[in-house]
Coordinates of C-alpha atoms in Angstrom, one line a residue:
M1 CA -0.3 0.3 0.0
N2 CA 3.1 2.1 0.4
A3 CA 3.5 2.0 -3.8
V4 CA 0.4 2.9 -4.1
L5 CA 0.0 6.5 -1.6
I6 CA 3.4 7.0 -3.3
A7 CA 2.3 6.5 -6.8
L8 CA -1.2 8.8 -6.0
L9 CA 1.5 11.8 -5.5
V10 CA 3.8 11.0 -8.4
L11 CA 1.0 10.4 -10.6
P12 CA -0.4 14.0 -11.0
L13 CA 3.2 15.3 -10.8
L14 CA 4.1 13.3 -13.9
G15 CA 0.8 14.5 -15.9
A16 CA 1.9 18.2 -14.7
A17 CA 5.1 17.7 -16.4
L18 CA 3.7 15.9 -19.3
T19 CA 1.6 19.1 -20.1
L20 CA 4.6 21.1 -20.7
A21 CA 5.0 19.2 -23.9
P22 CA 3.7 20.4 -26.9
I23 CA 0.6 18.6 -27.0
P24 CA -2.7 20.0 -28.9
D25 CA -4.9 22.1 -26.4
R26 CA -7.7 20.3 -27.2
L27 CA -6.1 17.3 -25.8
A28 CA -5.4 18.7 -22.6
P29 CA -8.7 18.7 -20.8
R30 CA -8.5 14.8 -21.3
L31 CA -5.4 14.1 -20.0
G32 CA -6.4 16.0 -16.7
T33 CA -9.5 13.7 -16.8
A34 CA -7.3 10.8 -17.3
V35 CA -4.8 11.9 -15.1
T36 CA -6.9 12.7 -12.7
G37 CA -9.8 9.8 -12.8
A38 CA -6.4 7.6 -12.1
A39 CA -5.1 9.6 -9.1
L40 CA -9.1 8.7 -7.5
A41 CA -8.8 5.1 -8.3
L42 CA -5.4 4.8 -6.4
S43 CA -7.0 6.7 -3.3
I44 CA -10.2 4.4 -3.2
A45 CA -7.8 1.3 -3.7
L46 CA -5.5 2.8 -0.9
A47 CA -9.3 3.6 1.1
A48 CA -10.5 -0.5 0.7
G49 CA -6.6 -1.9 1.4
F50 CA -7.0 0.5 4.8
D51 CA -6.8 -1.7 7.9
Q52 CA -10.5 -0.2 9.6
D53 CA -9.4 -2.3 12.5
H54 CA -6.4 0.0 13.6
P55 CA -7.4 3.6 12.2
S56 CA -5.1 5.4 14.8
R57 CA -1.8 3.3 13.3
M58 CA -0.1 5.2 10.4
Q59 CA -0.7 3.1 7.5
A60 CA 1.0 2.8 3.8
V61 CA 4.3 4.3 5.8
T62 CA 7.3 5.3 3.4
D63 CA 10.1 6.3 5.7
V64 CA 13.6 7.3 4.1
S65 CA 16.2 9.6 5.2
W66 CA 15.7 12.7 2.7
I67 CA 18.3 15.0 4.5
P68 CA 20.4 13.5 7.0
S69 CA 22.6 16.4 8.5
L70 CA 18.8 18.0 9.4
D71 CA 17.4 14.8 10.4
I72 CA 14.5 15.6 7.4
R73 CA 13.1 12.4 6.0
F74 CA 10.9 11.5 3.7
H75 CA 8.1 10.1 5.2
L76 CA 4.6 9.4 4.5
G77 CA 1.6 7.2 5.7
V78 CA -2.1 7.5 6.6
D79 CA -4.7 7.3 9.2
G80 CA -7.8 7.5 9.7
I81 CA -8.1 11.4 9.9
S82 CA -6.3 11.6 6.8
L83 CA -7.4 9.2 4.5
P84 CA -10.9 10.7 4.1
L85 CA -9.3 14.3 3.0
L86 CA -7.1 12.1 0.4
V87 CA -10.1 10.3 -0.8
L88 CA -12.1 13.9 -1.2
T89 CA -9.2 15.4 -2.7
A90 CA -9.0 13.0 -5.4
L91 CA -12.8 13.1 -5.9
L92 CA -13.0 16.8 -6.5
T93 CA -9.9 17.6 -8.6
F94 CA -11.6 14.6 -10.6
L95 CA -15.1 16.2 -11.1
C96 CA -13.4 19.6 -11.5
A97 CA -11.3 17.8 -14.4
V98 CA -14.4 16.4 -16.0
Y99 CA -16.2 19.9 -15.6
S100 CA -13.5 21.6 -16.9
T101 CA -13.6 19.5 -20.2
K102 CA -16.7 20.9 -21.4
R103 CA -16.6 24.0 -19.7
M104 CA -12.8 25.3 -19.5
P105 CA -12.9 28.8 -18.2
S106 CA -11.3 31.5 -20.8
G107 CA -8.1 33.0 -19.6
D108 CA -5.7 35.6 -20.8
G109 CA -3.3 34.6 -23.7
V110 CA -2.6 31.5 -25.4
P111 CA -2.0 28.5 -24.9
G112 CA -5.0 27.9 -22.3
A113 CA -6.5 24.5 -21.8
R114 CA -2.7 23.1 -21.9
S115 CA -1.7 25.3 -18.8
F116 CA -4.9 25.0 -17.1
T117 CA -5.0 21.2 -17.0
G118 CA -0.8 21.6 -15.6
L119 CA -2.0 23.9 -12.7
L120 CA -4.8 21.8 -11.8
L121 CA -2.4 18.8 -11.8
L122 CA 0.3 20.8 -9.9
L123 CA -2.5 22.1 -7.4
E124 CA -3.8 18.1 -7.0
V125 CA -0.1 17.1 -5.9
G126 CA 0.2 19.8 -3.6
M127 CA -3.1 18.9 -1.9
L128 CA -2.8 15.2 -1.5
A129 CA 0.9 15.3 -0.3
T130 CA -0.4 18.0 2.2
F131 CA -2.3 15.1 3.8
A132 CA 0.2 12.3 3.5
V133 CA 3.2 13.9 4.6
L134 CA 4.4 13.1 8.1
D135 CA 7.6 15.7 8.5
L136 CA 7.1 18.8 9.5
V137 CA 9.1 20.0 6.4
L138 CA 7.8 18.0 4.4
F139 CA 4.1 19.5 5.3
F140 CA 5.8 23.2 4.9
L141 CA 6.7 22.4 1.5
A142 CA 3.3 20.8 0.4
F143 CA 1.2 23.3 1.9
E144 CA 3.2 26.4 0.0
I145 CA 3.1 24.3 -3.5
V146 CA -0.6 24.9 -3.9
L147 CA -0.3 28.9 -3.9
I148 CA 1.3 28.9 -7.0
P149 CA -1.4 27.2 -9.2
M150 CA -4.4 28.5 -7.2
Y151 CA -2.6 31.8 -7.5
F152 CA -2.6 31.4 -11.7
L153 CA -5.8 30.3 -11.8
I154 CA -7.5 33.1 -9.9
A155 CA -5.1 35.8 -11.7
R156 CA -5.6 34.1 -15.0
W157 CA -8.5 32.7 -15.4
G158 CA -10.8 33.8 -12.6
S159 CA -13.1 37.4 -13.7
G160 CA -13.6 40.6 -11.9
A161 CA -11.1 42.2 -9.9
K162 CA -9.0 38.5 -10.1
V163 CA -5.5 40.0 -10.7
F164 CA -6.1 42.2 -7.3
A165 CA -7.8 39.0 -5.5
A166 CA -4.9 36.9 -6.8
N167 CA -2.4 39.1 -5.4
R168 CA -4.1 39.6 -1.6
F169 CA -4.5 35.4 -1.3
I170 CA -0.9 34.8 -2.1
L171 CA 0.3 37.9 0.7
Y172 CA -2.3 36.6 3.4
T173 CA -1.0 33.1 3.0
L174 CA 2.8 33.5 2.4
L175 CA 3.1 35.5 5.6
G176 CA 0.8 33.2 7.6
S177 CA 3.1 30.2 6.1
A178 CA 6.1 32.1 6.9
V179 CA 4.8 32.6 11.0
M180 CA 4.1 28.5 10.8
L181 CA 7.4 27.8 9.4
L182 CA 9.5 29.7 12.3
G183 CA 7.0 27.8 14.8
F184 CA 7.9 24.5 12.8
L185 CA 11.7 25.0 13.1
L186 CA 11.4 26.3 16.6
I187 CA 10.4 22.9 17.5
G188 CA 12.4 21.0 15.3
V189 CA 15.5 22.8 17.0
K190 CA 14.6 22.1 20.4
A191 CA 12.9 18.5 19.8
G192 CA 15.5 17.5 17.8
T193 CA 13.4 16.1 15.3
F194 CA 10.8 17.1 12.4
D195 CA 9.4 13.7 12.2
M196 CA 5.3 14.5 13.1
T197 CA 4.9 11.0 14.5
R198 CA 7.4 10.9 16.7
L199 CA 6.6 14.4 17.8
A200 CA 3.2 13.5 18.2
D201 CA 3.8 10.1 20.3
A202 CA 6.1 12.5 22.8
H203 CA 2.8 14.7 23.1
G204 CA 5.2 17.4 24.4
A205 CA 7.5 15.8 26.1
G206 CA 10.6 17.3 25.5
L207 CA 9.5 20.6 24.6
S208 CA 9.7 23.2 28.0
H209 CA 6.5 25.1 28.6
T210 CA 7.6 28.6 27.2
T211 CA 9.0 26.7 23.8
Q212 CA 5.1 25.4 22.9
V213 CA 3.2 28.2 23.8
V214 CA 6.0 30.4 21.4
A215 CA 5.8 27.5 18.9
G216 CA 2.0 26.7 19.1
L217 CA 1.4 30.8 19.1
A218 CA 3.1 30.8 15.0
I219 CA 1.4 27.7 14.2
L220 CA -2.2 28.8 15.0
L221 CA -1.5 32.4 13.6
G222 CA 0.1 30.3 10.1
L223 CA -2.9 27.8 9.9
A224 CA -5.4 30.0 11.2
V225 CA -5.1 32.3 7.6
K226 CA -5.9 29.2 5.5
A227 CA -8.6 27.8 7.6
P228 CA -9.3 30.8 7.1
A229 CA -10.5 32.0 11.0
W230 CA -12.0 35.5 11.4
P231 CA -10.4 37.9 11.8
L232 CA -7.6 36.8 9.2
H233 CA -10.3 35.8 6.5
S234 CA -10.7 39.1 4.5
W235 CA -8.4 37.7 1.5
L236 CA -11.5 34.9 1.2
P237 CA -14.4 36.8 -0.6
D238 CA -12.5 38.4 -2.7
A239 CA -10.4 35.0 -4.3
H240 CA -13.7 33.3 -4.0
T241 CA -15.7 36.1 -5.9
A242 CA -12.8 36.2 -8.7
A243 CA -12.1 32.6 -8.9
P244 CA -13.4 30.2 -12.0
T245 CA -15.5 27.9 -11.2
V246 CA -13.3 24.8 -10.5
G247 CA -11.2 27.1 -8.4
S248 CA -13.5 28.5 -6.4
V249 CA -14.5 24.5 -5.5
L250 CA -11.0 23.7 -4.7
L251 CA -10.8 26.6 -2.7
A252 CA -13.5 25.7 -0.2
G253 CA -13.3 22.3 -0.8
V254 CA -9.9 21.0 0.2
L255 CA -7.6 24.1 0.6
L256 CA -9.6 25.4 3.6
K257 CA -9.2 22.0 5.3
M258 CA -5.5 22.4 4.8
G259 CA -5.3 24.8 8.0
T260 CA -7.8 23.2 9.7
Y261 CA -5.8 19.4 9.8
G262 CA -2.6 21.0 10.3
L263 CA -4.8 22.2 13.8
V264 CA -5.4 18.8 14.5
R265 CA -2.2 17.0 13.2
V266 CA 0.4 19.3 14.3
W267 CA -0.8 21.8 16.8
L268 CA -3.0 19.4 19.4
P269 CA -0.6 16.5 19.3
I270 CA 2.3 18.6 19.5
V271 CA 2.2 21.4 21.4
P272 CA -0.6 21.0 23.7
D273 CA 0.5 23.2 26.1
G274 CA 0.4 25.8 23.7
A275 CA -3.1 24.2 22.4
A276 CA -4.2 24.6 26.0
T277 CA -3.3 27.9 26.4
F278 CA -4.3 29.7 23.4
A279 CA -7.7 27.4 22.8
P280 CA -10.1 29.5 24.8
Y281 CA -9.0 32.3 22.0
L282 CA -9.5 30.7 19.3
G283 CA -13.0 29.2 20.5
A284 CA -13.5 32.8 21.1
F285 CA -12.4 33.9 17.2
A286 CA -14.4 30.7 16.2
A287 CA -17.8 32.3 17.8
V288 CA -17.3 35.7 16.6
G289 CA -16.8 34.3 12.8
I290 CA -19.7 32.1 13.2
L291 CA -21.7 34.9 13.2
Y292 CA -19.9 37.2 11.4
G293 CA -20.2 35.0 8.3
S294 CA -24.0 34.3 8.7
L295 CA -24.4 38.5 9.2
A296 CA -22.1 39.2 6.6
C297 CA -24.7 36.7 4.2
L298 CA -28.0 38.0 5.8
A299 CA -26.8 41.5 4.2
L300 CA -25.4 40.1 1.2
A301 CA -28.9 38.4 0.8
R302 CA -31.6 41.5 1.5
P303 CA -33.2 43.1 -1.7
G304 CA -31.3 45.8 -3.4
A305 CA -28.1 44.8 -1.8
K306 CA -26.4 43.9 -5.1
G307 CA -25.1 40.6 -3.3
D308 CA -22.7 38.4 -5.3
L309 CA -24.0 34.6 -4.8
K310 CA -20.5 33.3 -4.9
R311 CA -19.2 36.1 -2.6
L312 CA -21.9 35.2 -0.1
I313 CA -21.1 31.5 -0.5
A314 CA -17.5 32.7 0.3
Y315 CA -18.8 34.6 3.4
S316 CA -20.9 31.4 4.5
S317 CA -17.5 29.1 4.4
V318 CA -16.4 31.7 6.9
G319 CA -19.0 30.4 9.5
H320 CA -19.0 26.7 8.5
M321 CA -15.2 26.4 9.1
G322 CA -16.2 28.6 12.8
F323 CA -18.0 25.2 13.7
V324 CA -14.5 23.3 12.8
L325 CA -12.2 25.6 14.7
L326 CA -14.8 25.3 17.7
G327 CA -14.5 21.9 17.6
I328 CA -11.0 22.0 17.6
A329 CA -10.8 24.7 20.4
S330 CA -12.7 22.3 22.8
L331 CA -9.6 20.0 23.0
T332 CA -11.9 17.3 23.5
Q333 CA -12.9 13.9 21.3
S334 CA -16.0 14.4 20.3
G335 CA -15.4 18.2 19.2
V336 CA -12.3 17.4 17.1
N337 CA -14.2 14.5 15.6
G338 CA -17.0 17.0 14.5
A339 CA -14.8 19.3 13.5
L340 CA -13.2 16.6 11.1
F341 CA -16.6 15.3 10.2
A342 CA -17.6 19.3 9.5
N343 CA -14.4 19.1 7.0
I344 CA -15.9 16.5 4.6
A345 CA -19.2 17.9 5.2
H346 CA -18.7 21.4 3.9
G347 CA -16.0 20.1 1.6
L348 CA -18.9 18.1 -0.2
I349 CA -21.7 20.6 0.2
T350 CA -19.9 23.6 -1.1
G351 CA -18.1 22.3 -3.8
L352 CA -21.6 21.0 -4.9
L353 CA -22.9 25.0 -4.0
F354 CA -20.1 26.4 -5.8
F355 CA -20.4 24.4 -9.1
L356 CA -24.8 25.2 -9.1
V357 CA -23.2 29.0 -8.9
G358 CA -20.5 28.5 -11.6
A359 CA -23.4 27.1 -13.9
V360 CA -26.0 29.8 -13.0
K361 CA -23.3 32.6 -13.8
D362 CA -22.2 30.8 -17.1
R363 CA -25.9 31.1 -18.1
Y364 CA -26.8 34.4 -16.9
G365 CA -23.4 36.2 -17.2
T366 CA -23.7 37.3 -13.4
A367 CA -23.9 35.9 -9.9
D368 CA -25.6 39.0 -8.6
L369 CA -29.1 38.3 -6.6
D370 CA -30.9 41.0 -7.6
T371 CA -30.5 40.3 -11.4
L372 CA -30.7 36.5 -10.7
S373 CA -34.6 37.6 -8.6
G374 CA -35.7 40.7 -10.8
T375 CA -36.9 40.8 -13.9
T376 CA -35.4 38.7 -15.9
G377 CA -34.3 36.5 -12.8
A378 CA -33.5 33.2 -12.9
A379 CA -36.9 31.5 -11.4
L380 CA -34.8 28.1 -11.3
Y381 CA -37.8 26.1 -10.2
G382 CA -39.7 27.1 -13.7
R383 CA -37.3 27.6 -16.0
A384 CA -34.6 24.9 -15.1
P385 CA -35.8 22.5 -12.2
R386 CA -33.0 20.2 -11.6
I387 CA -30.4 23.2 -11.0
G388 CA -33.4 24.6 -8.6
G389 CA -33.8 21.6 -7.0
L390 CA -29.7 20.5 -6.5
L391 CA -29.3 24.1 -5.5
A392 CA -32.3 23.9 -2.6
F393 CA -30.9 20.4 -1.6
A394 CA -27.5 22.1 -1.1
A395 CA -28.9 25.1 0.3
V396 CA -30.6 22.5 3.1
A397 CA -27.4 20.4 3.3
S398 CA -25.3 23.5 4.2
L399 CA -27.6 24.8 7.1
G400 CA -27.5 21.8 8.8
L401 CA -30.8 19.7 8.1
P402 CA -30.7 16.7 9.8
G403 CA -30.1 13.3 8.1
L404 CA -27.5 15.1 5.6
A405 CA -23.4 15.6 6.0
G406 CA -23.8 19.2 7.4
F407 CA -25.6 17.9 10.6
W408 CA -23.2 15.9 12.3
G409 CA -19.9 18.0 12.3
E410 CA -22.2 21.3 13.7
L411 CA -23.9 19.0 16.2
L412 CA -20.5 17.6 18.0
S413 CA -18.4 20.8 17.5
M414 CA -21.1 22.2 19.9
F415 CA -21.5 19.5 21.8
G416 CA -17.4 19.5 22.6
A417 CA -18.0 23.0 23.1
F418 CA -20.8 22.4 25.8
D419 CA -18.4 20.3 28.2
P420 CA -14.5 21.2 26.6
A421 CA -11.4 20.0 28.1
A422 CA -10.3 19.9 31.7
G423 CA -8.4 23.3 32.3
L424 CA -10.8 25.3 30.0
S425 CA -13.5 27.6 31.3
R426 CA -16.9 25.7 30.8
P427 CA -18.9 28.9 31.6
A428 CA -16.7 30.7 28.5
F429 CA -17.5 27.8 25.8
V430 CA -21.1 27.2 26.8
T431 CA -21.1 31.1 25.7
Y432 CA -19.6 30.4 22.2
M433 CA -21.9 27.3 22.2
V434 CA -24.9 29.6 22.3
A435 CA -23.3 31.8 20.4
A436 CA -23.0 28.8 17.2
G437 CA -26.4 28.1 18.3
I438 CA -27.5 31.2 17.1
G439 CA -25.4 31.2 14.0
T440 CA -27.2 27.8 13.0
L441 CA -30.7 30.1 12.9
L442 CA -28.8 32.4 10.7
T443 CA -27.3 30.3 8.3
A444 CA -30.7 29.0 8.0
A445 CA -32.5 32.6 7.4
Y446 CA -30.4 33.8 4.9
L447 CA -29.8 30.2 2.6
L448 CA -33.8 30.3 2.5
I449 CA -33.7 33.7 1.2
V450 CA -31.2 32.9 -1.4
V451 CA -33.7 30.2 -2.1
K452 CA -36.6 31.7 -2.2
R453 CA -35.1 34.1 -4.4
V454 CA -33.0 32.6 -6.8
C455 CA -35.2 29.7 -7.3
M456 CA -38.8 31.1 -7.0
G457 CA -37.9 34.5 -8.4
D458 CA -39.9 37.7 -7.5
P459 CA -43.8 37.1 -7.7
K460 CA -44.2 40.8 -8.2
Q461 CA -42.4 40.4 -11.3
P462 CA -43.4 39.0 -14.8
A463 CA -43.0 35.5 -15.1
P464 CA -39.6 35.0 -17.3
V465 CA -39.5 33.1 -21.3
T466 CA -38.5 30.0 -20.1
D467 CA -35.2 29.6 -22.2
L468 CA -32.6 28.8 -19.7
P469 CA -30.7 25.4 -20.5
D470 CA -31.7 22.4 -17.4
L471 CA -28.8 20.0 -16.1
K472 CA -26.6 19.2 -18.9
A473 CA -25.0 15.7 -19.6
Y474 CA -21.5 16.8 -18.0
E475 CA -22.8 19.2 -15.4
A476 CA -24.9 15.7 -13.8
V477 CA -21.5 13.6 -13.8
S478 CA -19.8 16.7 -12.0
W479 CA -22.2 17.0 -9.2
T480 CA -24.2 13.4 -8.3
P481 CA -21.4 12.2 -6.8
L482 CA -21.3 15.3 -4.1
A483 CA -25.1 15.2 -3.7
A484 CA -25.3 12.0 -3.0
L485 CA -22.1 11.6 -0.6
T486 CA -24.3 14.4 1.2
V487 CA -26.8 12.1 1.7
V488 CA -24.7 8.8 2.5
A489 CA -22.7 10.8 5.3
G490 CA -25.8 12.1 6.5
L491 CA -27.3 9.1 7.2
W492 CA -24.5 6.7 7.9
P493 CA -21.9 9.2 9.7
A494 CA -20.4 6.5 11.3
L495 CA -19.1 6.0 8.0
L496 CA -16.0 9.0 8.9
L497 CA -16.3 8.7 12.9
S498 CA -15.6 5.3 13.0
L499 CA -12.4 6.2 11.2
S500 CA -11.3 9.2 13.2
D501 CA -12.2 8.5 16.5
P502 CA -9.6 6.3 17.8
A503 CA -6.9 8.6 15.7
V504 CA -8.3 11.8 17.6
K505 CA -8.0 9.4 20.9
H506 CA -4.6 8.7 20.2
L507 CA -3.7 12.3 18.7
L508 CA -5.3 13.7 21.8
G509 CA -3.1 11.5 24.4
G510 CA -5.4 8.8 25.3
G511 CA -4.3 5.8 23.5

């Protein structure tokens, strides 16, 4: 299985290199689909061969010396925490590649499809590697690989103020990564190793309290930018609004998860004293982020606000990722499990939402809510009922309807906040939980407003002529797996929780 994991990383890298050859532009999207499809097959094979009786143990391990003088190792492996994220990454990238075969975004300059495909495959390499590496230096390198491809996907194939949004994205994330690297280096120097499994097993032993607090703060700040945590989130709405559809899907579906995954994989087990010191502050920022994201979405959804639907969903991600951060801040097994579950649910649901908004924008040339609900508005239930139905489904999944994937992560995160770990202020975390509960009500409010305005239209306006193309075959192929998995995860939460629970217990020092 270690060969399968290595092949999973090498295959898209080779595909990206192949796009440098002078192949015809029309063949590039097919190459991307073939390579990402093979990567998805490898990830499924990895999941099929995974020993589910021991999900807390690293499996498919490769551990060889890379830079002996610094004790940096080429160390790969998967456990119950990283495996679902690897499969989610491979799935979303494949669906984006399939979507791009028929809906290639138009960029500036020539060639287009070949360079787009190469960047998409290089982006997949960085995303997959982030969830597979087990050395702090390798984690940093994988964390950085994704920045350049995503920068060019936004700056070249985006729309609107795309260059400004891309610049803001890369400046924020580079600054956060630099701070995170300082924390990693401090840990490596003091502990004498960068090996994440050895450091996690030690659970802070060999690192002084001061070292853990300083390194914990640096790592928290660096990862909070990518998460994104309020108030370090301001790059996200611009990036989503300007990005092409597949860029928004991968940015929300995978890149945000890299920050929260790092908190669970590195911050919690390696610097537990630092995590305990800053957990109350993280919980407070998470609660504020939940309320802020929901209120921002309500402001964008109101009539006359000229709210952009992509921007609204971007702000909703700030709120949803607030639940993930709240679960992590509780430092409890149930809270961290809820955070990991919410990670996967958000990737599925928000990925589907951005696909749908991209389709509506392609048909109308705008994502402005006032336009979509005005005289020439969408009225999707009457004009494109399949797209309208899927949008309503994704909306109710996003607001946390029981029986769908969005419910369990938020519930467990709030449960973790209700009874936080020893040493944390229970009244404070109960307050955070109440704020999160209010956030769920606000989330339901703005999403139902969006469904009413976009799917039903404005009853005071004349009915538009029914000339809107409904769901196309390539869209159905790209979106159906996300909708189906949203239902499966909602009805069978043990599918994910049985993998993450023993691994979380191990990382928290409980076995």
